Coordinates of C-alpha atoms in Angstrom, one line a residue:
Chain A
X1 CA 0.0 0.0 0.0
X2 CA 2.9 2.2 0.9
X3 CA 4.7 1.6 -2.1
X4 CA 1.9 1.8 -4.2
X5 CA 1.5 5.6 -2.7
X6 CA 4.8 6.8 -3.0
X7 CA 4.9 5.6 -6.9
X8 CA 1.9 7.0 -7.5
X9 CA 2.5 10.6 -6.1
X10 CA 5.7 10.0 -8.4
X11 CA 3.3 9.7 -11.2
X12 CA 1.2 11.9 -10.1
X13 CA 4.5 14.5 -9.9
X14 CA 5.2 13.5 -13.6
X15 CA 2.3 15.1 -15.0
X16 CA 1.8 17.9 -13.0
X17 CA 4.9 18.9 -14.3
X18 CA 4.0 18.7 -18.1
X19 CA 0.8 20.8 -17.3
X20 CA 3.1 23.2 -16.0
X21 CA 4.0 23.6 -19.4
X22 CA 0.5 23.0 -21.0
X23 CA -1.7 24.7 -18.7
X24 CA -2.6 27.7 -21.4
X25 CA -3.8 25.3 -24.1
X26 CA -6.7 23.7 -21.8
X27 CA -8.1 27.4 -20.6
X28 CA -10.7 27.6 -23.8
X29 CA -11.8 24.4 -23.2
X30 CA -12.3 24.3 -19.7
X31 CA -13.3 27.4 -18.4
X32 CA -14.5 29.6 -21.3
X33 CA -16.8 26.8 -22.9
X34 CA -18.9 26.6 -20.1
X35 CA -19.1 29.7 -18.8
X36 CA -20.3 30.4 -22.8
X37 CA -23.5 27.6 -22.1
X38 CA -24.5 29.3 -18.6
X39 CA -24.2 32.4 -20.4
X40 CA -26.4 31.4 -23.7
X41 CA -28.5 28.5 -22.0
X42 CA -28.8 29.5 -18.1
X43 CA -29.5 33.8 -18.9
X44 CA -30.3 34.2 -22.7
X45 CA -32.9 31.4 -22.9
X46 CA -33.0 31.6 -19.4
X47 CA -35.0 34.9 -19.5
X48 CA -37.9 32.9 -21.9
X49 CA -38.1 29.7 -19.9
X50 CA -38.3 32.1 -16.7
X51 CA -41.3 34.2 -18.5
X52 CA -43.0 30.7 -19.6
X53 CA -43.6 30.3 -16.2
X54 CA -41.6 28.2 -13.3
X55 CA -43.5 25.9 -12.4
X56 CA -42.0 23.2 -14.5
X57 CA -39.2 23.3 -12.4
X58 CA -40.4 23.6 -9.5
X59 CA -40.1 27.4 -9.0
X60 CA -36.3 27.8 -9.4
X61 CA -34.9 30.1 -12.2
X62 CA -33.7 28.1 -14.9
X63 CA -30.0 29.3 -14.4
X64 CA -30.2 27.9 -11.2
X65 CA -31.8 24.5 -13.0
X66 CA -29.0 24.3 -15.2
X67 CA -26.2 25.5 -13.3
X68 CA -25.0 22.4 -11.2
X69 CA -26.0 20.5 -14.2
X70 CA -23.3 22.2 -16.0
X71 CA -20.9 21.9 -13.5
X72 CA -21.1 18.3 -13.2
X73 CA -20.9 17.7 -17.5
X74 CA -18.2 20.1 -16.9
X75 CA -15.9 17.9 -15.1
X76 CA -17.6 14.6 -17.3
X77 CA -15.9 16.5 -20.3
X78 CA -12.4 17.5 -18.6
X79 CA -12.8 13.7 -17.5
X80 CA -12.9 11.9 -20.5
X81 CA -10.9 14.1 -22.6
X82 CA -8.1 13.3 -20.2
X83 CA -8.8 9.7 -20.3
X84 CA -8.9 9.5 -24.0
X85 CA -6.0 11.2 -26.2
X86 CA -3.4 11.4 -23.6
X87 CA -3.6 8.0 -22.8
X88 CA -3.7 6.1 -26.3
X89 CA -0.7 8.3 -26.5
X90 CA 0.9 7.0 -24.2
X91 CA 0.3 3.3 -25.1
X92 CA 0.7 4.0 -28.5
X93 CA 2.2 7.2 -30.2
X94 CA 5.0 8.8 -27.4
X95 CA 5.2 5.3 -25.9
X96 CA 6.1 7.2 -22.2
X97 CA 4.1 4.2 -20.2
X98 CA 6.8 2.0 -21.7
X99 CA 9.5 3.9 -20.2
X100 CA 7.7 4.5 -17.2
X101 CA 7.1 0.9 -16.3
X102 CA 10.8 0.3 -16.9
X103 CA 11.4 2.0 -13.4
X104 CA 10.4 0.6 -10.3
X105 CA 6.7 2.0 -11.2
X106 CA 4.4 -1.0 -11.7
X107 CA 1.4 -0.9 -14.2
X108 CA -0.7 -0.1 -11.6
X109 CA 0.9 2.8 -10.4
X110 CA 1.1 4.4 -13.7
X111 CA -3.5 4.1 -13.4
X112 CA -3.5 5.8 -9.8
X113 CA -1.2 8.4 -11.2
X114 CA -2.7 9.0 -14.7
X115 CA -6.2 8.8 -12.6
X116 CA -4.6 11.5 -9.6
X117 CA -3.7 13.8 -12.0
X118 CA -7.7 13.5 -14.1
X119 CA -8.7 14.4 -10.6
X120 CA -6.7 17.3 -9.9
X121 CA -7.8 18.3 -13.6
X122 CA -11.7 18.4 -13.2
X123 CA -11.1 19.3 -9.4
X124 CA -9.2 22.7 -10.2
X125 CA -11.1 23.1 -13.0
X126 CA -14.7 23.0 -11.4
X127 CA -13.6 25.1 -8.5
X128 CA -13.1 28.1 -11.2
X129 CA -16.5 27.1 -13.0
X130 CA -17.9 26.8 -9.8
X131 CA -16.6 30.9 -8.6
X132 CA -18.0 31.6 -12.1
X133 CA -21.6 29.8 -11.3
X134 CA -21.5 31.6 -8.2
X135 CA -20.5 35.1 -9.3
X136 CA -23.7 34.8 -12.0
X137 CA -26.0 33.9 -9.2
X138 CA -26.4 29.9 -10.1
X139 CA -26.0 28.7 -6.7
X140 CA -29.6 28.9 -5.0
X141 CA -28.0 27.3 -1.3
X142 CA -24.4 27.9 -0.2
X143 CA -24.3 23.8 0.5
X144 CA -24.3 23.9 -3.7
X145 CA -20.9 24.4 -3.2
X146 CA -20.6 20.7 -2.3
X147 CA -21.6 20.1 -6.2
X148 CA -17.5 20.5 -6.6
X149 CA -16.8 17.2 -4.8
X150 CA -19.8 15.6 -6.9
X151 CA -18.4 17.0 -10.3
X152 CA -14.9 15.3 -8.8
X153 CA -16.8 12.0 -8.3
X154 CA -18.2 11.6 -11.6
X155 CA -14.8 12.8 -13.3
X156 CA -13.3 10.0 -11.3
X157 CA -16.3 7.6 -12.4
X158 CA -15.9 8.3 -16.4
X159 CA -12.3 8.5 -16.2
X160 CA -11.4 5.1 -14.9
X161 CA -13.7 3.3 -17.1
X162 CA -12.9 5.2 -20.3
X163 CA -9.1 5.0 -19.9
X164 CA -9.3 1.0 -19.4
X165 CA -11.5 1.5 -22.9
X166 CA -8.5 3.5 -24.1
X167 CA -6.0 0.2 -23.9
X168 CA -7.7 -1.9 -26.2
X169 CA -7.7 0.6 -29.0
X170 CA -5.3 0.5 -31.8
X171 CA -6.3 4.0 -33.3
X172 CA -8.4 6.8 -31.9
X173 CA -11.5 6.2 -34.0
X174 CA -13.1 4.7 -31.4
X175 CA -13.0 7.8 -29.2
X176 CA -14.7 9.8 -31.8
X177 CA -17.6 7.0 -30.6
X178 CA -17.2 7.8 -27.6
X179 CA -18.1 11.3 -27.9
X180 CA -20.6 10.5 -30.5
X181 CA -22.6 8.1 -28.9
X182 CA -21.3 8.3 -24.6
X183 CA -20.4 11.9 -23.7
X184 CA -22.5 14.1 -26.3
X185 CA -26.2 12.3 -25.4
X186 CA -25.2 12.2 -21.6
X187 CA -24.8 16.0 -21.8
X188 CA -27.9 16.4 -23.4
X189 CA -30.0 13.5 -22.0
X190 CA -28.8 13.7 -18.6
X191 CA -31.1 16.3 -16.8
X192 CA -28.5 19.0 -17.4
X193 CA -30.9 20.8 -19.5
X194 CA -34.5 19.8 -18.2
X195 CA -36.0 17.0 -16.0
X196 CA -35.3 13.7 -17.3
X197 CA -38.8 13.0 -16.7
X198 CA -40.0 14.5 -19.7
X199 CA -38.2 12.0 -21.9
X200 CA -39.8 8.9 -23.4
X201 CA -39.9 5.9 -21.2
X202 CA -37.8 3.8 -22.5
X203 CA -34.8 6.8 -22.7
X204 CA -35.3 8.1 -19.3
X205 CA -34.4 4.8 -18.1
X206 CA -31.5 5.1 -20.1
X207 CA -30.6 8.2 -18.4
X208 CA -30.8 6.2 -15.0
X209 CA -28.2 4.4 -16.4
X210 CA -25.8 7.1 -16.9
X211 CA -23.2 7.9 -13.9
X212 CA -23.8 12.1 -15.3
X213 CA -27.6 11.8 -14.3
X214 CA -26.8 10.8 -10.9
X215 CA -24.1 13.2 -10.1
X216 CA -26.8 16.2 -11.9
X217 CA -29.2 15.2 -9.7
X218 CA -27.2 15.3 -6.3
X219 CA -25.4 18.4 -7.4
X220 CA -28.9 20.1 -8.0
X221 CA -30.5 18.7 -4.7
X222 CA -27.4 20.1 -2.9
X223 CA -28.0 23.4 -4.4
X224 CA -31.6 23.5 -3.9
X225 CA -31.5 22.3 -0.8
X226 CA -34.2 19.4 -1.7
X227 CA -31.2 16.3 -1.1
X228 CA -33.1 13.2 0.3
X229 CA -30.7 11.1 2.4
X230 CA -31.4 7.7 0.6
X231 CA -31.1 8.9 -3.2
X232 CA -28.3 10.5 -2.3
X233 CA -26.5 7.7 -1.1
X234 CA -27.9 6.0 -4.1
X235 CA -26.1 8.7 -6.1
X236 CA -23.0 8.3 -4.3
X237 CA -22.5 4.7 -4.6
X238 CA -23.7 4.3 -7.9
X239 CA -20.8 6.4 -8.9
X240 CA -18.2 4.9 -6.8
X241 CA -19.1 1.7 -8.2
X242 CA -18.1 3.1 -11.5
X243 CA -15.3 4.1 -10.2
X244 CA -14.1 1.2 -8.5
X245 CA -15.1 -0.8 -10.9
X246 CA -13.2 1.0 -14.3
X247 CA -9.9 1.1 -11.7
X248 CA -9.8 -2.1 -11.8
X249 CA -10.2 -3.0 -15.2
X250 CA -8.1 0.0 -16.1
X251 CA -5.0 -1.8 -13.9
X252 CA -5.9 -5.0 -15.7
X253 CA -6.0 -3.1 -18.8
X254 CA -2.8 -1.0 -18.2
X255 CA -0.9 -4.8 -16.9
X256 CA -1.9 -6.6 -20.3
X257 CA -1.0 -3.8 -22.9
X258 CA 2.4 -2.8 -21.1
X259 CA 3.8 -6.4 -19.9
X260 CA 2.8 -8.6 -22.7
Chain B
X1 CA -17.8 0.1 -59.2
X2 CA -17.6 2.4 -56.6
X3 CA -14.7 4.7 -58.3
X4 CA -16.9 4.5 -61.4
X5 CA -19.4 6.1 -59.4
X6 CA -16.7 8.7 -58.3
X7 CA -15.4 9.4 -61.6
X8 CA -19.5 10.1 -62.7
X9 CA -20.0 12.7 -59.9
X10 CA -21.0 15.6 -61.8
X11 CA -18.4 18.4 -60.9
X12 CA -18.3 21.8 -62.6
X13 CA -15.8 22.3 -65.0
X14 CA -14.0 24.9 -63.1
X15 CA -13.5 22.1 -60.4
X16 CA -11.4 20.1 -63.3
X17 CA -8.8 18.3 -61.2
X18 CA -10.0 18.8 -58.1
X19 CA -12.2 16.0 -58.7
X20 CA -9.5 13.2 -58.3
X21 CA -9.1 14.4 -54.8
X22 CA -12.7 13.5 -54.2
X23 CA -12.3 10.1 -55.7
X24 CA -9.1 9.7 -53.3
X25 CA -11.1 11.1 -50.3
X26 CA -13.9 8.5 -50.9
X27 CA -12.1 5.6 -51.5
X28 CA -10.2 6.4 -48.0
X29 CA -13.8 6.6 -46.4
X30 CA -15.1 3.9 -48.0
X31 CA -13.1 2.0 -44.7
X32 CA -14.3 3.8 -42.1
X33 CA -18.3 4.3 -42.8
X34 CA -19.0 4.4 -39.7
X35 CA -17.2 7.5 -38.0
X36 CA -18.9 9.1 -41.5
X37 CA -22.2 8.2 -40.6
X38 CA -22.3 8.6 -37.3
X39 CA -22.0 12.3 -37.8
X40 CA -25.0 12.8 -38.8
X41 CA -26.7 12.2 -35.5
X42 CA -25.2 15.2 -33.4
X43 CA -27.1 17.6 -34.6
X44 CA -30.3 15.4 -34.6
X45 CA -29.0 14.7 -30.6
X46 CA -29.1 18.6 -30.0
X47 CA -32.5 18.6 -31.7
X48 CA -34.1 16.5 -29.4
X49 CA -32.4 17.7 -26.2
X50 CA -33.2 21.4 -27.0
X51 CA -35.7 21.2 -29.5
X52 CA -37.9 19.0 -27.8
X53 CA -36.8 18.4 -23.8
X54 CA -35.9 22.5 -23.4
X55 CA -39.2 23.2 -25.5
X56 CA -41.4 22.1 -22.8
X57 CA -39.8 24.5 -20.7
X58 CA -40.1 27.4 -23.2
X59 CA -43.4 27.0 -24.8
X60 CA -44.2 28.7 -28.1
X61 CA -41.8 31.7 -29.2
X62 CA -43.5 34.3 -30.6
X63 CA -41.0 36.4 -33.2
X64 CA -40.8 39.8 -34.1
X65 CA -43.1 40.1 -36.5
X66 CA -45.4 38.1 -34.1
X67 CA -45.9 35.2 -35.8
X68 CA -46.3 32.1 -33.1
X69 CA -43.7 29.5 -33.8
X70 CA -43.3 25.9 -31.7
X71 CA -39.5 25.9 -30.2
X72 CA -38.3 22.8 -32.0
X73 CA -39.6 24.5 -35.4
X74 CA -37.5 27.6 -34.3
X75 CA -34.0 25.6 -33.4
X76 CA -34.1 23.0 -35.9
X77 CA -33.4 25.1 -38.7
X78 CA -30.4 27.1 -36.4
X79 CA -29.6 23.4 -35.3
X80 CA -29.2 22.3 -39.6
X81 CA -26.9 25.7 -40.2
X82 CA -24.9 24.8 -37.3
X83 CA -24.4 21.4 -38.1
X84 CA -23.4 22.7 -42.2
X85 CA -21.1 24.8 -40.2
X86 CA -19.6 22.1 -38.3
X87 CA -19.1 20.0 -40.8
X88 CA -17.5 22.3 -42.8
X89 CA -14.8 23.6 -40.4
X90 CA -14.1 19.8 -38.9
X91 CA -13.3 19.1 -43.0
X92 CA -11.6 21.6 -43.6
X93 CA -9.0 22.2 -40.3
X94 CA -8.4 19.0 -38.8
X95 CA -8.5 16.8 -41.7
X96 CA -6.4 19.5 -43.5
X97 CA -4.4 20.0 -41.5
X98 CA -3.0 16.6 -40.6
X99 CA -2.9 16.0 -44.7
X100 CA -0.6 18.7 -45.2
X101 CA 1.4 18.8 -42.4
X102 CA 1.8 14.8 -41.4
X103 CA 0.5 12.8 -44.2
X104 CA 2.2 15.6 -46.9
X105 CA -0.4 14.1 -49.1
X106 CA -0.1 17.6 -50.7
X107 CA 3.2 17.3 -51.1
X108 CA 2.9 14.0 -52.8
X109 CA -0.1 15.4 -55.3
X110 CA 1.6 18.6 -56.3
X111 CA 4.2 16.7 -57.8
X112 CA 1.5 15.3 -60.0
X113 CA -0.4 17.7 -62.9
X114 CA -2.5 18.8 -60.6
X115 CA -2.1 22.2 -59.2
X116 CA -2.6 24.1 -55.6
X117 CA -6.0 25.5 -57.1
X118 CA -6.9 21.6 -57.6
X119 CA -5.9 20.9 -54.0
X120 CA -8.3 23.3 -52.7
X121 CA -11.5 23.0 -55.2
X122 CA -11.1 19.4 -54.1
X123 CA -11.0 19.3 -50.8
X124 CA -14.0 22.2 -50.5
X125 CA -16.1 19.8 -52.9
X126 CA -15.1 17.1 -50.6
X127 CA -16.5 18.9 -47.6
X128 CA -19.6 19.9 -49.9
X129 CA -20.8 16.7 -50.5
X130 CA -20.4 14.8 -47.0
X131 CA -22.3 18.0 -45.8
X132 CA -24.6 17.4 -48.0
X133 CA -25.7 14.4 -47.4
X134 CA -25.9 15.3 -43.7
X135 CA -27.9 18.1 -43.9
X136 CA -30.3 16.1 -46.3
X137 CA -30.9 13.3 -43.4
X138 CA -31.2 16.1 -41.2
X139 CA -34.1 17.9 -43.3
X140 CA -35.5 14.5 -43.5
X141 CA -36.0 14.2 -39.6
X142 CA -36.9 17.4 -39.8
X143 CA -40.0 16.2 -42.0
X144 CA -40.8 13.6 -40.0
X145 CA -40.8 15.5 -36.9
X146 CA -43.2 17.8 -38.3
X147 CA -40.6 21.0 -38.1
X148 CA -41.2 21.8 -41.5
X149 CA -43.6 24.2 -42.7
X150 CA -43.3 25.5 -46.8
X151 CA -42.2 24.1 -50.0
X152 CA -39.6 26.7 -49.6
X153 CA -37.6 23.9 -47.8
X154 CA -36.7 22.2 -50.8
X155 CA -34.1 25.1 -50.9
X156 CA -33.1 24.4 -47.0
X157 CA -30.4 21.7 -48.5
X158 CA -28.7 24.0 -51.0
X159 CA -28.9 26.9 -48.6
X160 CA -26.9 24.0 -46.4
X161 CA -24.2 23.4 -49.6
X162 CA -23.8 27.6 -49.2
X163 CA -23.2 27.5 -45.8
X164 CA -20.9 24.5 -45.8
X165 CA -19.2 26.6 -48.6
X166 CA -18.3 29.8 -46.7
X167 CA -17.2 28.0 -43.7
X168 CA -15.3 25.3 -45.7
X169 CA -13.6 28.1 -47.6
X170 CA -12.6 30.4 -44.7
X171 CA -11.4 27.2 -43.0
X172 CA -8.9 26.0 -45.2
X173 CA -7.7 29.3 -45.6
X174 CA -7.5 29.8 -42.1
X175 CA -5.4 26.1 -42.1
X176 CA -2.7 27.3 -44.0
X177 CA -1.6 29.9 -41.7
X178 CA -1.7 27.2 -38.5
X179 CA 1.3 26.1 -36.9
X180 CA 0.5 23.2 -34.5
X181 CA -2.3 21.5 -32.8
X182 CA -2.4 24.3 -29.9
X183 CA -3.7 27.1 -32.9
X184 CA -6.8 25.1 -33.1
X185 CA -7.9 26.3 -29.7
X186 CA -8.9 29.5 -31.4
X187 CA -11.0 28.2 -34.2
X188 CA -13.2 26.3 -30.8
X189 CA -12.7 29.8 -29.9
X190 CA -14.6 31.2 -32.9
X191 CA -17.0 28.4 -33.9
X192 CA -19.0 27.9 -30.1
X193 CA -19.6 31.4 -29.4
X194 CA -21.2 31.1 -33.0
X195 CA -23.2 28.3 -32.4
X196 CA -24.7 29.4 -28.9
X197 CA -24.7 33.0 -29.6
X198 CA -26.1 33.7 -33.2
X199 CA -29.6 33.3 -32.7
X200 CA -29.7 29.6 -33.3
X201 CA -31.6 29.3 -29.5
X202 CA -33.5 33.0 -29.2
X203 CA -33.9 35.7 -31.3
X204 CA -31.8 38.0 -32.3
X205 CA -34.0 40.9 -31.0
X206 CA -32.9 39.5 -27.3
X207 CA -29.9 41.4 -27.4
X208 CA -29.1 45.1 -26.7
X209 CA -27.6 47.7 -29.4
X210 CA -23.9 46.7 -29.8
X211 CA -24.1 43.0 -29.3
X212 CA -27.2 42.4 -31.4
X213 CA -25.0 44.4 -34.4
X214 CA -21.9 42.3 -33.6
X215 CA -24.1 38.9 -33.6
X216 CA -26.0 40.0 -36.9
X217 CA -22.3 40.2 -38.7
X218 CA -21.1 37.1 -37.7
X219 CA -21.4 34.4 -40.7
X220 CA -23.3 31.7 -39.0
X221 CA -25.9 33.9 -38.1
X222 CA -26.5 34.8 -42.2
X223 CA -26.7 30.9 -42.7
X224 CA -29.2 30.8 -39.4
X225 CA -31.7 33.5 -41.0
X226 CA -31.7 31.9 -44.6
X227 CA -32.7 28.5 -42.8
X228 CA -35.0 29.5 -40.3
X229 CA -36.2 31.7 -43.6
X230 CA -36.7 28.5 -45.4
X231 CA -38.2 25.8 -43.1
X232 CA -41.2 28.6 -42.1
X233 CA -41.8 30.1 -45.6
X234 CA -41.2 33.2 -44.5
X235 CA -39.7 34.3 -47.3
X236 CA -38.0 37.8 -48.7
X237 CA -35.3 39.7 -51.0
X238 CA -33.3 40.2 -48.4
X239 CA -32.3 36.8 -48.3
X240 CA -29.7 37.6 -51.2
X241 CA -27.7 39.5 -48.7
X242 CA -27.2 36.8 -46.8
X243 CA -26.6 34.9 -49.5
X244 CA -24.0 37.0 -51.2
X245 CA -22.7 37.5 -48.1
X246 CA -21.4 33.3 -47.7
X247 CA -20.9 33.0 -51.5
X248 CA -18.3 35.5 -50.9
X249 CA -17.1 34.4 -47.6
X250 CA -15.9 31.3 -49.4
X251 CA -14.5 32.2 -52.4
X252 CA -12.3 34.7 -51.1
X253 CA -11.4 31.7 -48.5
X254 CA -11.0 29.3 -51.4
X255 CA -8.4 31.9 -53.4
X256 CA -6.6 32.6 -50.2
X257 CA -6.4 28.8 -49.3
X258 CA -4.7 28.6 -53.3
X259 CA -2.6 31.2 -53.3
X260 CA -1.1 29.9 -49.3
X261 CA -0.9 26.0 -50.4
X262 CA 1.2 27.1 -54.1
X263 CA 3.5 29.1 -51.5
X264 CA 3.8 26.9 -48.6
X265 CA 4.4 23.8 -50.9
X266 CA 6.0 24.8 -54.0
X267 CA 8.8 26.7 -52.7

């Protein structure tokens, strides 16, 4: 366990030292995108959902609605993005796994520390979203603020998963279904943008399904103050199964791609 | 068979060479059918979540001239220019991009007969066609969905060719002066304020003075008004402006996107 620490925060060291150098590149992405959808979404459309009439929503302004929902499709974005590119690279086009596994670092090691530094992604990222949110008047309780720890569990819960998916690929086509088909309907579907209720049947089940509808939902209960205790635990450990659960296939992954 | 088929695509005569680019472009897609199909359903994805899940919220719009509209009739046509524009700029930067700068295909096919103004006919016609075929499946589902009111939306998929045009145009241009991967940050930069901000999910008339000018001169927004023009019937002169105002957009893109290719590559 010790061991598996130390090489980990060694990992973890690793790539906080090639953000250093990258940082600028990921600002559009992770901060101005988002703040652009509260902007259009949460105040321009805002204003005619708001004139339509609440009650819909249950008497919350619809920047309010939206705003955790962003947050937490925020970090599912950061998430995968992270889980996708930068680790088929690694595998396959800069080869740096291969190097790194020819230290003391075992397979595993290089997961908790490609995985540490995903979270210190969406987490740093969110907190700025989340000042943003706050400064726009998004946040309807101040216990909406807790929506940052959800948005880190869900990044954590798309992450593992996805970057176990990343070491079977040969070529990156299959991310472009990823996005296609997993990250661009959960944004939509996922009760970021209005109650998943008002879907078909069959597809609000399918929202149930997705991790990003559970982490929406507890983000927005926290903010609207309307959290009941067993849904959110619900919430919370459908995600961590997620989580736990693409770890380990991600370590299996990581094990049988490097030490062949 | 299929090159047969490629060879019989009708292309201008202007176009001359360009067309063997096409027939290389399709072959190469021929393999991979399935990234090019599943682009088509973004758009359709953002139609439902918006059009129909955010339309309960919103109710009916009523427009300026105060004509009652449903919400999905008034996105999906934004939603169809967007897409066009999408399309166009994904073709035209990325794909470009990587072609000239780590496949050197260009390099390899200027040292052929054919010439930079080939190279860039080609690739926009390339663009033009995979648009539009997505924009026609997209009218489709607009038909079925029951978003389309006039025969005038017969013209909604060449209106889509137009847009595809401008964008595909400026894009390529706009490739030729990139320098790495990190450069495309700023077209992400141009293209989503675009697509949430030019009255593809309100109207324009939401807006105060200065912003509503600065939206109403931004291209996507001429491609969102000859759409939304379209799909309702609500039909005018004026639309030539907007018209004129893509047609040029891209050719000065495509002559640009010559001129930087035959000095980039035949030095």
């Amino acid at each position: 366990m010790a061991v598996a620490v130390e090489n980990g925060r060694r990992m973890f060291d690793y790539w906080l030292t090639v953000y250093k150098r990258t940082w600028q590149g990921t600002m559009i992405s992770s901060f101005l995108l988002p703040m652009l959808y509260l902007a259009a979404m949460g105040i321009g459309l805002g204003s005619f959902v708001d004139n339509n009439g609440t009650g819909a929503l249950g008497g919350v302004s619809y920047l309010q609605f939206i705003a955790p929902g962003l947050l937490a499709s925020t970090a599912l974005q950061i998430a995968v993005g992270e889980a996708t590119y930068p680790v088929l690279s690694g595998l396959k086009w800069q080869k740096f796994y291969y190097s790194m596994i020819a230290t003391p670092l075992r397979p595993a090691d290089v997961v908790y520390g490609q995985l540490a530094f995903i979270a210190f992604r969406v987490f740093t990222s969110c907190a700025v979203f989340l000042v943003i949110i706050t400064l726009f008047g998004g946040l309807k309780s101040p216990f909406g603020a807790l929506g940052l720890l959800v948005a880190l569990l869900v990044g954590m819960a798309t992450a593992a998963p996805i970057a176990a998916f990343a070491t079977t690929l040969e070529n990156d086509s299959g991310f472009a279904m990823v996005f296609r088909f997993g990250v661009v309907p959960a944004f939509l579907f996922s009760g970021a943008f209005f109650p998943v209720s008002q879907l078909p049947d069959w597809i609000e089940w399918l929202a149930y399904v997705s991790p990003l509808w559970h982490a929406v939902d507890l983000a927005r209960n926290l903010s609207l103050g309307t959290v009941k205790p067993w849904l959110a635990l619900l919430n919370i450990g459908y995600l961590l199964a997620w989580f736990l659960a693409g770890t380990w296939l991600a370590v299996r992954g990581f094990t049988k791609r490097l030490i062949k | 068979m299929t090159t047969i088929a490629a060879r019989v695509v009708p292309v201008p005569v202007r176009l001359g060479g360009g067309r063997h680019l096409v027939e290389r472009n399709f072959l190469l897609y021929r393999r991979s059918w399935v990234v090019f199909i599943s682009g088509f359903f973004e758009p359709v994805f953002y139609l439902l979540s918006i059009g129909v899940g955010v339309a309960h919220l919103v109710g009916a719009f009523t427009l300026s001239d105060g004509t009652k509209i449903a919400y999905a009739a008034f996105v999906a046509p934004a939603m169809l220019a967007s897409s066009a524009m999408n399309g166009a700029i994904f073709d035209s930067t990325y794909n470009i991009f990587f072609r000239m700068k780590y496949a050197k295909l260009y390099d390899s096919i200027l040292a052929t007969p054919l010439r930079p103004w080939d190279v860039a006919t080609g690739e926009v016609t390339w663009a033009l066609l995979r648009g539009a075929i997505y924009s026609a499946m997209f009218i489709v589902v607009m038909l079925i969905m029951g978003l389309v009111s006039s025969w005038w939306a017969l013209v909604a998929l060449p209106a889509a060719v137009l847009i595809g045009f401008a964008f595909a145009g400026a894009g390529m241009a706009l490739t030729t002066f990139m320098r790495s991967w990190q450069d495309f940050e700023f077209v992400q930069l141009t293209i989503m304020p675009m697509f949430l901000f030019s009255a593809t999910f309100y109207p324009v008339e939401t807006y105060p003075g200065a912003i509503r000018w600065l939206v109403e001169i931004t291209p996507l927004y001429q491609g969102v008004v000859l759409e939304r023009a379209f799909s309702t019937g609500n039909v005018s002169w004026f639309l030539l402006i907007h018209a004129f105002y893509l047609a040029a957009m891209g050719t000065f893109g495509m002559y640009v996107a010559s001129r930087r290719l035959g000095k980039l590559l035949l030095k």
